[in-house]
Structures are given as C-alpha cells and as structure tokens.
PDB file of C-alpha atoms in Angstrom:
ATOM      1  CA  UNK A   1      18.374  36.867 -47.463  1.00  0.00           C
ATOM      2  CA  UNK A   2      15.168  36.566 -45.584  1.00  0.00           C
ATOM      3  CA  UNK A   3      13.560  33.310 -44.577  1.00  0.00           C
ATOM      4  CA  UNK A   4      10.820  33.795 -47.189  1.00  0.00           C
ATOM      5  CA  UNK A   5      13.370  34.125 -49.997  1.00  0.00           C
ATOM      6  CA  UNK A   6      15.162  30.985 -48.849  1.00  0.00           C
ATOM      7  CA  UNK A   7      11.875  29.044 -48.668  1.00  0.00           C
ATOM      8  CA  UNK A   8      10.869  30.088 -52.181  1.00  0.00           C
ATOM      9  CA  UNK A   9      14.292  29.224 -53.608  1.00  0.00           C
ATOM     10  CA  UNK A  10      14.355  25.860 -51.827  1.00  0.00           C
ATOM     11  CA  UNK A  11      10.843  25.007 -53.031  1.00  0.00           C
ATOM     12  CA  UNK A  12      11.810  25.848 -56.611  1.00  0.00           C
ATOM     13  CA  UNK A  13      15.021  23.830 -56.538  1.00  0.00           C
ATOM     14  CA  UNK A  14      13.480  20.794 -54.847  1.00  0.00           C
ATOM     15  CA  UNK A  15      10.236  20.585 -56.837  1.00  0.00           C
ATOM     16  CA  UNK A  16       8.795  17.090 -56.881  1.00  0.00           C
ATOM     17  CA  UNK A  17       6.651  17.539 -59.964  1.00  0.00           C
ATOM     18  CA  UNK A  18       9.487  18.873 -62.096  1.00  0.00           C
ATOM     19  CA  UNK A  19      12.052  16.681 -63.728  1.00  0.00           C
ATOM     20  CA  UNK A  20      15.426  15.971 -62.193  1.00  0.00           C
ATOM     21  CA  UNK A  21      17.071  17.495 -65.252  1.00  0.00           C
ATOM     22  CA  UNK A  22      15.473  20.874 -64.557  1.00  0.00           C
ATOM     23  CA  UNK A  23      16.763  20.782 -60.998  1.00  0.00           C
ATOM     24  CA  UNK A  24      20.245  19.850 -62.232  1.00  0.00           C
ATOM     25  CA  UNK A  25      20.242  22.690 -64.750  1.00  0.00           C
ATOM     26  CA  UNK A  26      19.151  25.109 -62.023  1.00  0.00           C
ATOM     27  CA  UNK A  27      21.995  23.985 -59.767  1.00  0.00           C
ATOM     28  CA  UNK A  28      24.525  24.349 -62.597  1.00  0.00           C
ATOM     29  CA  UNK A  29      23.217  27.854 -63.373  1.00  0.00           C
ATOM     30  CA  UNK A  30      23.446  28.900 -59.721  1.00  0.00           C
ATOM     31  CA  UNK A  31      26.974  27.493 -59.542  1.00  0.00           C
ATOM     32  CA  UNK A  32      27.942  29.452 -62.656  1.00  0.00           C
ATOM     33  CA  UNK A  33      26.601  32.677 -61.209  1.00  0.00           C
ATOM     34  CA  UNK A  34      28.486  32.031 -57.970  1.00  0.00           C
ATOM     35  CA  UNK A  35      31.764  31.459 -59.828  1.00  0.00           C
ATOM     36  CA  UNK A  36      31.245  34.564 -61.973  1.00  0.00           C
ATOM     37  CA  UNK A  37      30.464  36.821 -59.031  1.00  0.00           C
ATOM     38  CA  UNK A  38      33.389  35.513 -57.011  1.00  0.00           C
ATOM     39  CA  UNK A  39      35.723  36.064 -59.982  1.00  0.00           C
ATOM     40  CA  UNK A  40      34.517  39.656 -60.316  1.00  0.00           C
ATOM     41  CA  UNK A  41      35.024  40.276 -56.604  1.00  0.00           C
ATOM     42  CA  UNK A  42      38.559  38.889 -56.762  1.00  0.00           C
ATOM     43  CA  UNK A  43      39.446  40.921 -59.861  1.00  0.00           C
ATOM     44  CA  UNK A  44      38.069  44.138 -58.385  1.00  0.00           C
ATOM     45  CA  UNK A  45      39.927  43.413 -55.145  1.00  0.00           C
ATOM     46  CA  UNK A  46      43.229  43.004 -56.983  1.00  0.00           C
ATOM     47  CA  UNK A  47      42.806  46.223 -58.931  1.00  0.00           C
TER      48      UNK A  47
END
C-alpha cells in the first residue's frame, strides 16, 4: 500500500466528526475481512 492509501484509510477510521460507533463498526468490518482472507489463504494452501 502506498502512503496516500494509508493516510486516507487512517483519516477515515479516526474521523473526529463521526461517531465512535461508526469507527467501531469499521474496525469490526476490517477485522472480519482479515479473518476471511486469512482463512481462504490457509484453505487454498492446504489443498
């Protein structure tokens, strides 16, 4: 990832105007995607 992509993602996740709930939901969604992708990588690696 480039520095610009990281800056945009960090700004979105740490928005001050948005509610804390929105930030929490974003973190949970990112965590879910990370778990799903890692599970797919492991399953494909085992096959």
